[in-house]
Short mmCIF file of C-alpha atoms in Angstrom, two decimals:
data_model
loop_
_atom_site.label_atom_id
_atom_site.label_comp_id
_atom_site.label_asym_id
_atom_site.label_seq_id
_atom_site.Cartn_x
_atom_site.Cartn_y
_atom_site.Cartn_z
CA UNK A 1 0.46 -12.73 25.06
CA UNK A 2 -2.57 -15.24 26.01
CA UNK A 3 -6.29 -13.78 25.23
CA UNK A 4 -7.08 -13.41 28.79
CA UNK A 5 -4.30 -11.00 29.60
CA UNK A 6 -4.68 -9.05 26.57
CA UNK A 7 -8.39 -8.44 27.21
CA UNK A 8 -7.61 -7.15 30.70
CA UNK A 9 -5.07 -4.85 29.11
CA UNK A 10 -7.31 -3.61 26.57
CA UNK A 11 -9.96 -3.01 29.29
CA UNK A 12 -7.75 -0.93 31.46
CA UNK A 13 -6.43 1.09 28.86
CA UNK A 14 -9.74 1.82 27.43
CA UNK A 15 -11.10 2.62 30.81
CA UNK A 16 -8.21 5.05 31.34
CA UNK A 17 -8.88 6.44 28.13
CA UNK A 18 -12.91 7.07 28.88
CA UNK A 19 -11.93 8.77 32.34
CA UNK A 20 -9.29 10.80 30.60
CA UNK A 21 -11.67 12.08 27.98
CA UNK A 22 -14.10 13.16 30.24
CA UNK A 23 -11.49 15.34 31.89
CA UNK A 24 -10.28 16.70 28.49
CA UNK A 25 -13.74 18.06 26.95
CA UNK A 26 -13.22 21.65 27.99
CA UNK A 27 -13.34 23.71 24.50
CA UNK A 28 -9.66 23.81 23.01
CA UNK A 29 -10.33 27.43 21.17
CA UNK A 30 -7.40 28.84 23.30
CA UNK A 31 -5.13 25.68 22.96
CA UNK A 32 -2.44 27.18 20.87
CA UNK A 33 1.01 25.04 21.32
CA UNK A 34 2.51 27.66 23.25
CA UNK A 35 5.99 27.40 25.11
CA UNK A 36 6.15 24.50 27.87
CA UNK A 37 8.65 23.97 30.53
CA UNK A 38 11.50 21.87 29.54
CA UNK A 39 11.33 18.07 31.18
CA UNK A 40 13.52 15.51 31.96
CA UNK A 41 11.68 13.16 30.18
CA UNK A 42 13.76 10.10 31.01
CA UNK A 43 13.09 6.89 29.26
CA UNK A 44 11.81 3.83 31.15
CA UNK A 45 13.65 0.67 30.99
CA UNK A 46 11.19 -0.35 28.31
CA UNK A 47 11.90 3.16 26.12
CA UNK A 48 14.23 2.81 23.19
CA UNK A 49 17.03 5.09 23.11
CA UNK A 50 15.80 6.94 19.97
CA UNK A 51 17.09 10.42 19.88
CA UNK A 52 15.11 13.44 20.47
CA UNK A 53 14.30 16.17 18.20
CA UNK A 54 17.22 19.01 17.96
CA UNK A 55 15.96 22.13 18.56
CA UNK A 56 18.47 23.83 16.15
CA UNK A 57 16.42 23.59 12.94
CA UNK A 58 13.33 25.50 11.97
CA UNK A 59 10.70 24.04 9.62
CA UNK A 60 11.28 24.79 5.89
CA UNK A 61 8.85 27.14 4.09
CA UNK A 62 5.66 26.02 2.41
CA UNK A 63 5.98 23.19 -0.05
CA UNK A 64 3.46 21.68 -2.44
CA UNK A 65 1.20 19.06 -0.88
CA UNK A 66 -0.12 21.50 2.01
CA UNK A 67 -1.51 24.62 2.56
CA UNK A 68 0.87 27.56 3.18
CA UNK A 69 0.26 30.11 5.87
CA UNK A 70 1.58 33.46 7.49
CA UNK A 71 4.00 32.30 10.23
CA UNK A 72 2.98 32.71 13.72
CA UNK A 73 4.29 31.61 17.14
CA UNK A 74 6.39 28.45 16.61
CA UNK A 75 5.42 25.85 18.82
CA UNK A 76 7.46 24.80 21.64
CA UNK A 77 10.72 22.56 21.42
CA UNK A 78 9.90 20.57 24.06
CA UNK A 79 7.03 18.52 24.65
CA UNK A 80 4.79 19.31 27.56
CA UNK A 81 5.61 17.29 30.61
CA UNK A 82 1.80 16.40 30.73
CA UNK A 83 -0.13 15.10 27.86
CA UNK A 84 -3.36 13.44 27.21
CA UNK A 85 -3.56 9.64 28.33
CA UNK A 86 -6.31 8.73 26.05
CA UNK A 87 -5.32 5.45 24.84
CA UNK A 88 -3.10 4.47 27.61
CA UNK A 89 -0.94 6.25 30.21
CA UNK A 90 2.47 5.59 28.25
CA UNK A 91 1.32 7.47 25.35
CA UNK A 92 1.09 10.82 27.52
CA UNK A 93 4.55 10.50 28.54
CA UNK A 94 7.23 12.50 26.71
CA UNK A 95 9.85 10.80 24.80
CA UNK A 96 9.82 7.16 22.73
CA UNK A 97 7.64 4.60 24.32
CA UNK A 98 8.49 1.32 23.02
CA UNK A 99 8.61 -2.47 24.29
CA UNK A 100 11.84 -3.61 23.43
CA UNK A 101 12.30 -7.39 23.88
CA UNK A 102 14.15 -10.27 22.62
CA UNK A 103 13.02 -10.58 18.81
CA UNK A 104 11.85 -7.00 18.53
CA UNK A 105 13.61 -4.40 16.10
CA UNK A 106 15.28 -1.83 17.42
CA UNK A 107 13.70 1.39 16.08
CA UNK A 108 15.32 3.34 13.24
CA UNK A 109 18.19 5.55 14.83
CA UNK A 110 17.88 8.49 12.54
CA UNK A 111 14.54 9.86 13.61
CA UNK A 112 13.94 13.50 13.98
CA UNK A 113 10.58 14.06 13.97
CA UNK A 114 9.00 15.97 17.19
CA UNK A 115 6.00 13.60 17.14
CA UNK A 116 5.20 10.14 15.26
CA UNK A 117 2.94 7.04 15.92
CA UNK A 118 3.02 3.80 14.61
CA UNK A 119 -0.47 1.24 15.04
CA UNK A 120 -2.20 -1.43 13.75
CA UNK A 121 -4.95 -0.02 11.63
CA UNK A 122 -7.30 -2.74 12.37
CA UNK A 123 -6.64 -3.94 15.85
CA UNK A 124 -5.75 -0.25 17.19
CA UNK A 125 -2.47 -1.51 18.63
CA UNK A 126 -0.05 1.17 19.31
CA UNK A 127 3.16 -0.46 18.86
CA UNK A 128 5.35 2.42 19.43
CA UNK A 129 5.03 6.07 19.59
CA UNK A 130 7.26 9.33 20.20
CA UNK A 131 5.18 12.18 22.11
CA UNK A 132 1.96 11.03 20.97
CA UNK A 133 -0.25 13.72 22.15
CA UNK A 134 1.94 16.72 21.57
CA UNK A 135 -0.33 19.39 20.18
CA UNK A 136 1.37 20.55 16.90
CA UNK A 137 -0.17 22.65 14.07
CA UNK A 138 -1.35 19.73 11.59
CA UNK A 139 -0.85 21.49 8.13
CA UNK A 140 -3.01 19.85 5.52
CA UNK A 141 -3.59 16.83 7.50
CA UNK A 142 -6.20 18.60 9.07
CA UNK A 143 -8.01 17.90 5.63
CA UNK A 144 -8.47 14.43 6.80
CA UNK A 145 -10.92 15.51 9.58
CA UNK A 146 -12.38 17.88 7.00
CA UNK A 147 -13.32 15.13 4.48
CA UNK A 148 -14.35 12.77 7.05
CA UNK A 149 -16.88 15.46 8.32
CA UNK A 150 -18.08 16.49 5.20
CA UNK A 151 -17.88 13.39 2.48
CA UNK A 152 -21.05 11.97 3.63
CA UNK A 153 -23.20 15.39 3.09
CA UNK A 154 -23.24 14.98 -0.85
CA UNK A 155 -23.12 12.82 -3.60
CA UNK A 156 -20.34 12.64 -6.15
CA UNK A 157 -22.67 13.98 -8.72
CA UNK A 158 -23.97 16.90 -6.93
CA UNK A 159 -22.91 20.20 -8.73
CA UNK A 160 -21.79 23.52 -7.78
CA UNK A 161 -21.45 26.99 -9.75
CA UNK A 162 -18.70 28.92 -8.01
CA UNK A 163 -19.00 32.15 -6.80
CA UNK A 164 -16.44 35.04 -5.65
CA UNK A 165 -17.51 34.62 -2.38
CA UNK A 166 -16.92 31.08 -2.26
CA UNK A 167 -13.02 31.58 -2.57
CA UNK A 168 -12.92 34.88 -0.49
CA UNK A 169 -11.25 32.81 2.71
CA UNK A 170 -8.69 31.07 0.71
CA UNK A 171 -5.35 32.11 2.45
CA UNK A 172 -2.40 33.79 0.84
CA UNK A 173 -0.10 31.64 -0.93
CA UNK A 174 -2.33 28.47 -0.28
CA UNK A 175 -1.86 25.28 -2.49
CA UNK A 176 -4.72 25.06 -4.79
CA UNK A 177 -6.15 22.99 -7.59
CA UNK A 178 -6.93 26.01 -9.86
CA UNK A 179 -10.94 26.42 -9.47
CA UNK A 180 -12.06 29.20 -11.41
CA UNK A 181 -15.01 31.43 -10.37
CA UNK A 182 -18.41 31.02 -12.85
CA UNK A 183 -17.09 27.38 -13.63
CA UNK A 184 -19.11 24.46 -12.45
CA UNK A 185 -17.95 21.34 -10.86
CA UNK A 186 -19.11 18.37 -9.49
CA UNK A 187 -18.51 17.40 -5.93
CA UNK A 188 -16.01 14.49 -7.40
CA UNK A 189 -14.26 17.03 -9.03
CA UNK A 190 -13.75 19.07 -5.84
CA UNK A 191 -12.72 16.04 -3.58
CA UNK A 192 -10.08 15.20 -5.94
CA UNK A 193 -8.74 18.76 -5.51
CA UNK A 194 -8.73 18.36 -1.99
CA UNK A 195 -7.01 14.81 -1.79
CA UNK A 196 -4.80 14.79 -4.76
CA UNK A 197 -3.70 18.91 -4.84
CA UNK A 198 -4.44 19.78 -1.24
CA UNK A 199 -6.35 22.38 -2.98
CA UNK A 200 -7.70 24.96 -0.44
CA UNK A 201 -9.93 26.55 -3.15
CA UNK A 202 -11.55 23.01 -3.51
CA UNK A 203 -11.95 23.11 0.38
CA UNK A 204 -13.53 26.18 0.53
CA UNK A 205 -16.21 25.62 -2.05
CA UNK A 206 -17.04 22.33 -0.51
CA UNK A 207 -17.35 24.50 2.53
CA UNK A 208 -19.55 27.04 0.84
CA UNK A 209 -21.67 24.25 0.09
CA UNK A 210 -22.17 23.16 3.70
CA UNK A 211 -23.63 26.20 4.70
CA UNK A 212 -19.94 28.21 5.25
CA UNK A 213 -16.82 27.97 6.90
CA UNK A 214 -17.58 28.64 10.23
CA UNK A 215 -20.44 25.82 10.19
CA UNK A 216 -17.72 23.54 8.89
CA UNK A 217 -15.41 24.10 11.53
CA UNK A 218 -17.72 23.53 14.18
CA UNK A 219 -18.97 20.19 12.63
CA UNK A 220 -15.43 19.37 12.37
CA UNK A 221 -14.68 20.20 15.98
CA UNK A 222 -17.69 18.37 17.01
CA UNK A 223 -16.66 14.95 14.85
CA UNK A 224 -13.22 15.44 16.45
CA UNK A 225 -14.85 15.02 19.96
CA UNK A 226 -16.65 12.31 18.60
CA UNK A 227 -13.57 10.13 17.76
CA UNK A 228 -11.82 11.29 20.77
CA UNK A 229 -9.46 13.20 19.15
CA UNK A 230 -9.50 15.39 21.98
CA UNK A 231 -5.99 17.07 21.32
CA UNK A 232 -7.60 18.51 17.96
CA UNK A 233 -9.10 21.95 17.45
CA UNK A 234 -9.94 23.02 13.97
CA UNK A 235 -9.79 26.89 13.18
CA UNK A 236 -9.81 26.80 9.46
CA UNK A 237 -11.00 23.49 7.29
CA UNK A 238 -7.95 23.55 5.22
CA UNK A 239 -5.18 23.28 7.63
CA UNK A 240 -3.75 27.03 6.84
CA UNK A 241 -1.88 28.01 9.66
CA UNK A 242 -3.91 29.67 12.54
CA UNK A 243 -3.54 30.77 15.96
CA UNK A 244 -4.81 27.59 18.15
CA UNK A 245 -5.14 25.37 15.43
CA UNK A 246 -3.69 22.37 16.54
CA UNK A 247 -3.67 18.12 16.57
CA UNK A 248 -1.36 15.47 17.53
CA UNK A 249 0.16 12.50 16.02
CA UNK A 250 -2.48 10.12 17.73
CA UNK A 251 -5.32 12.08 16.83
CA UNK A 252 -4.43 12.42 13.46
CA UNK A 253 -4.14 8.49 13.34
CA UNK A 254 -7.67 8.22 14.87
CA UNK A 255 -9.01 10.62 12.40
CA UNK A 256 -7.30 8.83 9.56
CA UNK A 257 -8.74 5.64 10.60
CA UNK A 258 -12.60 6.89 10.95
CA UNK A 259 -12.06 8.49 7.36
CA UNK A 260 -10.55 5.21 6.11
CA UNK A 261 -14.05 3.33 6.66
CA UNK A 262 -15.27 5.39 4.07
CA UNK A 263 -15.33 3.90 0.32
CA UNK A 264 -15.09 7.39 -1.41
CA UNK A 265 -12.27 8.24 1.48
CA UNK A 266 -10.23 5.12 0.37
CA UNK A 267 -10.32 5.89 -3.26
CA UNK A 268 -9.39 9.48 -3.46
CA UNK A 269 -6.76 9.16 -1.23
CA UNK A 270 -5.25 6.27 -2.85
CA UNK A 271 -5.58 7.64 -6.68
CA UNK A 272 -2.48 8.55 -7.98
CA UNK A 273 -3.65 10.92 -10.88
CA UNK A 274 -6.78 12.54 -12.50
CA UNK A 275 -8.29 14.64 -14.76
CA UNK A 276 -9.53 17.90 -13.49
CA UNK A 277 -12.21 20.53 -15.28
CA UNK A 278 -10.55 23.52 -16.87
CA UNK A 279 -11.65 26.75 -18.16
CA UNK A 280 -15.14 26.97 -20.41
CA UNK A 281 -13.73 28.43 -23.45
CA UNK A 282 -15.58 28.93 -27.21
CA UNK A 283 -13.82 28.02 -30.45
CA UNK A 284 -13.74 29.76 -33.49
CA UNK A 285 -16.79 28.55 -34.72
CA UNK A 286 -18.66 29.52 -31.29
CA UNK A 287 -18.90 26.31 -30.26
CA UNK A 288 -18.51 26.02 -26.22
CA UNK A 289 -15.65 23.47 -24.95
CA UNK A 290 -14.23 23.01 -21.63
CA UNK A 291 -11.09 21.54 -21.28
CA UNK A 292 -9.10 19.55 -18.57
CA UNK A 293 -5.51 19.00 -17.26
CA UNK A 294 -4.13 16.37 -15.51
CA UNK A 295 -3.53 16.57 -11.39
CA UNK A 296 -1.50 14.43 -9.60
CA UNK A 297 -1.37 13.44 -5.75
CA UNK A 298 1.37 15.22 -3.56
CA UNK A 299 1.71 12.20 -1.41
CA UNK A 300 5.30 11.05 -2.72
CA UNK A 301 4.80 7.73 -0.92
CA UNK A 302 2.14 7.25 -3.52
CA UNK A 303 3.77 8.78 -6.67
CA UNK A 304 7.47 8.45 -6.04
CA UNK A 305 9.98 11.31 -6.53
CA UNK A 306 13.48 11.43 -7.68
CA UNK A 307 15.00 10.35 -4.56
CA UNK A 308 11.92 8.32 -3.15
CA UNK A 309 10.47 5.17 -4.56
CA UNK A 310 6.86 4.59 -4.22
CA UNK A 311 6.57 2.58 -0.98
CA UNK A 312 5.26 -0.99 -1.29
CA UNK A 313 1.81 -1.42 -0.05
CA UNK A 314 0.68 2.41 0.27
CA UNK A 315 -2.46 3.31 0.34
CA UNK A 316 -3.04 7.02 1.17
CA UNK A 317 -3.68 9.20 2.91
CA UNK A 318 -2.66 12.60 3.66
CA UNK A 319 0.01 15.16 3.62
CA UNK A 320 0.85 19.00 4.78
CA UNK A 321 3.43 21.32 4.89
CA UNK A 322 3.38 25.11 6.46
CA UNK A 323 5.88 27.60 7.79
CA UNK A 324 4.52 27.03 11.04
CA UNK A 325 3.53 23.06 10.91
CA UNK A 326 6.64 21.99 9.02
CA UNK A 327 6.01 18.92 7.12
CA UNK A 328 3.29 16.46 8.39
CA UNK A 329 2.09 13.16 7.17
CA UNK A 330 -0.33 10.00 7.73
CA UNK A 331 -0.02 7.20 5.72
CA UNK A 332 -1.71 3.71 5.45
CA UNK A 333 0.04 0.62 4.12
CA UNK A 334 -0.51 -2.99 3.83
CA UNK A 335 1.93 -5.70 3.75
CA UNK A 336 1.76 -9.74 4.44
CA UNK A 337 -2.05 -9.26 5.61
CA UNK A 338 -0.98 -6.52 8.24
CA UNK A 339 -2.38 -2.72 7.87
CA UNK A 340 -0.40 -0.19 9.73
CA UNK A 341 -1.15 3.70 10.24
CA UNK A 342 1.93 5.98 10.65
CA UNK A 343 1.84 9.65 11.35
CA UNK A 344 4.76 11.94 11.40
CA UNK A 345 4.86 15.37 12.51
CA UNK A 346 7.71 17.95 11.79
CA UNK A 347 11.21 16.24 11.25
CA UNK A 348 14.05 18.59 12.05
CA UNK A 349 16.24 17.24 9.62
CA UNK A 350 16.22 19.51 6.40
CA UNK A 351 14.79 17.82 3.33
CA UNK A 352 11.84 18.09 0.70
CA UNK A 353 11.31 14.36 1.60
CA UNK A 354 12.30 13.70 4.79
CA UNK A 355 8.69 13.51 6.35
CA UNK A 356 8.06 10.32 3.94
CA UNK A 357 11.30 9.25 4.55
CA UNK A 358 11.10 8.57 7.99
CA UNK A 359 7.34 7.62 7.45
CA UNK A 360 8.70 4.75 5.33
CA UNK A 361 11.65 3.66 7.90
CA UNK A 362 8.63 3.48 10.47
CA UNK A 363 6.58 1.56 8.27
CA UNK A 364 9.43 -0.84 7.79
CA UNK A 365 9.90 -1.33 11.60
CA UNK A 366 6.03 -1.63 11.71
CA UNK A 367 6.02 -4.46 9.56
CA UNK A 368 9.16 -6.41 10.85
CA UNK A 369 7.78 -5.64 14.56
CA UNK A 370 4.11 -6.43 14.27
CA UNK A 371 3.17 -9.34 16.13
CA UNK A 372 6.29 -9.24 17.90
CA UNK A 373 6.23 -6.16 20.05
CA UNK A 374 3.78 -5.61 23.01
CA UNK A 375 1.66 -2.52 22.36
CA UNK A 376 2.37 0.65 24.39
CA UNK A 377 -1.69 1.83 23.94
CA UNK A 378 -3.98 1.75 21.53
CA UNK A 379 -6.39 3.91 19.28
CA UNK A 380 -9.59 4.19 20.92
CA UNK A 381 -12.73 3.64 19.21
CA UNK A 382 -15.09 6.63 18.78
CA UNK A 383 -17.95 7.57 21.45
CA UNK A 384 -20.86 6.13 19.68
CA UNK A 385 -19.25 2.82 19.37
CA UNK A 386 -19.53 2.82 23.21
CA UNK A 387 -23.25 4.12 23.35
CA UNK A 388 -23.96 1.46 20.32
CA UNK A 389 -22.01 -1.65 22.37
CA UNK A 390 -24.05 -0.38 25.49
CA UNK A 391 -27.62 -0.71 23.97
CA UNK A 392 -29.48 -3.54 24.94
CA UNK A 393 -30.16 -5.72 21.96
CA UNK A 394 -27.09 -4.60 20.07
CA UNK A 395 -26.33 -7.02 17.58
CA UNK A 396 -22.45 -8.73 17.07
CA UNK A 397 -21.26 -5.70 15.07
CA UNK A 398 -22.03 -3.51 18.06
CA UNK A 399 -24.78 -1.38 15.60
CA UNK A 400 -27.74 -0.42 18.07
CA UNK A 401 -30.74 -0.15 15.71
CA UNK A 402 -28.87 -0.46 12.43
CA UNK A 403 -26.71 2.67 13.10
CA UNK A 404 -22.98 2.11 12.18
CA UNK A 405 -20.35 2.59 14.78
CA UNK A 406 -18.34 5.58 14.63
CA UNK A 407 -20.35 7.32 11.92
CA UNK A 408 -18.68 5.17 9.04
CA UNK A 409 -20.55 4.00 5.87
CA UNK A 410 -22.34 0.66 6.43
CA UNK A 411 -20.29 -0.99 3.39
CA UNK A 412 -18.99 -3.70 5.33
CA UNK A 413 -21.28 -6.10 3.95
CA UNK A 414 -20.73 -5.16 0.33
CA UNK A 415 -19.16 -6.69 -2.51
CA UNK A 416 -15.58 -5.98 -3.07
CA UNK A 417 -15.16 -3.71 -6.55
CA UNK A 418 -12.71 -5.37 -8.77
CA UNK A 419 -11.03 -2.27 -10.04
CA UNK A 420 -11.88 0.79 -8.96
CA UNK A 421 -10.33 3.89 -10.24
CA UNK A 422 -11.48 8.08 -9.86
CA UNK A 423 -13.73 9.06 -12.51
CA UNK A 424 -11.76 10.91 -15.20
CA UNK A 425 -8.19 9.09 -14.12
CA UNK A 426 -5.59 9.59 -16.28
CA UNK A 427 -2.21 7.85 -16.11
CA UNK A 428 -3.01 6.52 -12.57
CA UNK A 429 -3.82 3.25 -11.07
CA UNK A 430 -6.49 0.65 -10.23
CA UNK A 431 -7.71 -0.46 -6.78
CA UNK A 432 -9.26 -3.36 -5.38
CA UNK A 433 -12.14 -2.52 -2.13
CA UNK A 434 -11.70 -5.46 0.02
CA UNK A 435 -14.00 -5.30 2.73
CA UNK A 436 -14.41 -7.38 5.60
CA UNK A 437 -16.64 -7.60 8.52
CA UNK A 438 -15.98 -5.46 11.84
CA UNK A 439 -16.64 -6.94 15.67
CA UNK A 440 -17.47 -4.57 18.59
CA UNK A 441 -16.72 -6.76 21.94
CA UNK A 442 -18.45 -5.96 25.09
CA UNK A 443 -16.21 -5.72 28.26
CA UNK A 444 -16.78 -4.85 32.02
CA UNK A 445 -18.60 -1.57 33.02
CA UNK A 446 -18.12 1.30 30.73
CA UNK A 447 -14.64 -0.27 28.72
CA UNK A 448 -15.12 -1.56 25.76
CA UNK A 449 -13.13 -2.86 22.80
CA UNK A 450 -13.40 -2.22 19.23
CA UNK A 451 -11.47 -4.81 16.86
CA UNK A 452 -12.66 -4.53 13.48
CA UNK A 453 -11.11 -4.94 10.15
CA UNK A 454 -11.21 -1.69 8.41
CA UNK A 455 -11.78 -1.86 4.71
CA UNK A 456 -8.82 -0.79 3.03
CA UNK A 457 -7.87 -1.05 -0.75
CA UNK A 458 -6.21 -4.20 -1.76
CA UNK A 459 -3.24 -2.03 -3.44
CA UNK A 460 -3.33 -3.93 -6.57
CA UNK A 461 -2.11 -1.02 -8.76
CA UNK A 462 -1.67 -1.36 -12.78
CA UNK A 463 -0.20 1.78 -14.20
CA UNK A 464 -1.47 2.54 -17.72
#
């Protein structure tokens, strides 16, 4: 579309988002996804005829790649009629939202997820969505919010000796990386455990280092509000099933987009495998030694599986699976200069890798539709970006007083790393970190627009 028209559309969308956010700032401590009345949800003329999830299927039991929790009240099988409109009015409608036109490919016809969203990670354009703001249990995808909140607080080389109280809150049946009491780990080790093995034990140790689980959860909820992820309410830092713990496909994409600004976040979420410290033992001569074992990323689009190939251009980010949430996943991939984010929540169709298969289908559609399809909304920027852009004397990047918008690492001007691998990596990959500059453009009144190139891995992999 012509530039002035697009600017006007963006201004209207963001103004709507700002007004919506003011109405949605009430605490969500009791926002459990309870039953909601059935709605007609009749599609608009520009809505595709993609099928809605069936109500007959129940989420599978927990699998590796997400925490497992005791079953709680299942979320409603019908999206609420009145959902948030952050990012655009159409994103608050139930059902599939897409602008089909000449030259725009048809959406995949076998999607069964309760909620999904396809967006441009750099511009923030939402290319298509299905129940984008439906508040659902997030499972281990909530670890993205945990990481985006806690990663900046410690350096990789910081160490911590694990005491029993650090692991006291790890839920029964949780996915773990194998942390042992009395052993010392670096922060780097712990984050590998979080991202690769979705280790709830690693999450709880890092939370203990961050003045405890309660403090960490408070910070996570404050950070979600800053990101305008207003559908999200954290109860546990690891995504373990808990009453009132919810997020949405829209919010998980916002959170991933924020996390991917951080170099360490990008490195960890795109690492295929690494060495993790084992137990300390003494050999026959009395010499103390510490072994290690290999851990592999549970993101099957990154590692592949017997019935699933590695997705071309995949760079992360996080998967999850619990009894209550079913399978959830947020992925980022690059192809042909386009970087897309896809979030899929709770496919109804049975199958251990169904969430990845539906994600891959949506990625394929998004790359084919990019540049052809008119967006149905946008991923809004953090609130601090609005404050920065409104400050007198803000520079061209929207950074007032040198503060990076959205709390991101100020690495946009750093030199690309030619081949970055996780320390202690084994059988993994080498990734080139490409960094480009960002731009904040001021619009009229309180409306603002973020249009920046988010620094993502170059996705150049050479398996050893």
